[in-house]
Amino acid sequence: MASAPLHGGELPAMVDQELADLIRPGLTPAQACVLAVASCPGVTDVLVAASGAPHWRQAAEAVAQPSLTAAKLREITGVLAAP
């Protein structure tokens, strides 16, 4: 189970739209972050708190997406680790 997948709102501020599109085109940075967390091996549930119903619906839409593959997660990690 993953709790606070957006690290108190800090994580989406570090993700630009280009990285969000690499994760899954069409998602917002916050949605892309939630999807990446939900796609991690061993994570079966994600606890999400939202400031309102629209943000909760966006998070629910992200979790409903097909999971990212292990190869895609490695690609994202490689981009984040690049100098």
CSV table of C-alpha atoms in Angstrom, one decimal:
chain,number,residue,atom,x,y,z
A,1,MET,CA,0.0,0.0,0.0
A,2,ALA,CA,1.3,3.5,-0.8
A,3,SER,CA,0.3,6.4,1.3
A,4,ALA,CA,0.8,10.1,0.3
A,5,PRO,CA,1.8,9.3,-3.3
A,6,LEU,CA,2.2,13.0,-4.0
A,7,HIS,CA,4.4,13.6,-0.9
A,8,GLY,CA,2.1,16.3,0.4
A,9,GLY,CA,1.8,18.0,-3.0
A,10,GLU,CA,5.6,18.4,-3.4
A,11,LEU,CA,6.1,15.7,-6.1
A,12,PRO,CA,3.9,17.3,-8.9
A,13,ALA,CA,5.8,20.6,-8.5
A,14,MET,CA,8.9,18.7,-9.6
A,15,VAL,CA,7.3,17.1,-12.7
A,16,ASP,CA,7.0,19.2,-15.8
A,17,GLN,CA,4.5,18.4,-18.6
A,18,GLU,CA,7.3,16.8,-20.7
A,19,LEU,CA,8.0,14.3,-18.0
A,20,ALA,CA,4.2,13.8,-17.4
A,21,ASP,CA,3.9,13.0,-21.1
A,22,LEU,CA,6.7,10.5,-21.0
A,23,ILE,CA,4.9,8.8,-18.2
A,24,ARG,CA,1.5,8.8,-20.0
A,25,PRO,CA,0.6,11.4,-22.6
A,26,GLY,CA,-2.5,13.4,-21.7
A,27,LEU,CA,-2.1,13.2,-17.9
A,28,THR,CA,-1.4,16.1,-15.7
A,29,PRO,CA,1.8,16.1,-13.7
A,30,ALA,CA,-0.1,15.1,-10.6
A,31,GLN,CA,-2.0,12.3,-12.4
A,32,ALA,CA,1.3,11.0,-13.9
A,33,CYS,CA,2.9,10.9,-10.4
A,34,VAL,CA,-0.1,9.0,-9.0
A,35,LEU,CA,0.1,6.5,-11.9
A,36,ALA,CA,3.8,6.0,-11.5
A,37,VAL,CA,3.4,5.3,-7.8
A,38,ALA,CA,0.4,3.0,-8.4
A,39,SER,CA,2.5,1.1,-11.1
A,40,CYS,CA,5.4,0.2,-8.8
A,41,PRO,CA,5.9,-3.5,-8.2
A,42,GLY,CA,4.1,-4.7,-5.0
A,43,VAL,CA,1.8,-1.6,-4.7
A,44,THR,CA,-1.7,-2.9,-4.7
A,45,ASP,CA,-3.5,0.1,-3.2
A,46,VAL,CA,-2.9,3.9,-3.1
A,47,LEU,CA,-4.3,6.1,-0.4
A,48,VAL,CA,-5.1,9.5,-1.9
A,49,ALA,CA,-6.2,12.7,-0.1
A,50,ALA,CA,-7.4,15.5,-2.2
A,51,SER,CA,-8.3,19.2,-1.6
A,52,GLY,CA,-11.7,18.7,-3.3
A,53,ALA,CA,-13.8,16.4,-5.5
A,54,PRO,CA,-12.2,17.5,-8.8
A,55,HIS,CA,-8.7,16.5,-7.5
A,56,TRP,CA,-10.0,13.2,-6.2
A,57,ARG,CA,-11.6,12.4,-9.5
A,58,GLN,CA,-8.3,13.2,-11.3
A,59,ALA,CA,-6.5,10.9,-9.0
A,60,ALA,CA,-9.1,8.2,-9.5
A,61,GLU,CA,-8.8,8.6,-13.3
A,62,ALA,CA,-5.0,8.2,-13.0
A,63,VAL,CA,-5.2,5.0,-10.9
A,64,ALA,CA,-7.8,3.6,-13.4
A,65,GLN,CA,-5.2,3.8,-16.2
A,66,PRO,CA,-3.4,0.6,-17.2
A,67,SER,CA,-0.2,0.2,-15.1
A,68,LEU,CA,3.1,1.3,-16.5
A,69,THR,CA,5.4,-1.6,-17.5
A,70,ALA,CA,8.6,-2.4,-15.8
A,71,ALA,CA,10.4,-1.2,-18.9
A,72,LYS,CA,8.6,2.2,-18.8
A,73,LEU,CA,9.4,2.6,-15.0
A,74,ARG,CA,13.1,1.9,-15.8
A,75,GLU,CA,12.9,4.5,-18.6
A,76,ILE,CA,11.4,7.1,-16.3
A,77,THR,CA,14.0,6.3,-13.6
A,78,GLY,CA,16.8,6.7,-16.2
A,79,VAL,CA,15.5,10.1,-17.2
A,80,LEU,CA,15.3,11.2,-13.6
A,81,ALA,CA,18.8,9.9,-12.8
A,82,ALA,CA,20.4,11.6,-15.9
A,83,PRO,CA,22.6,14.6,-15.0
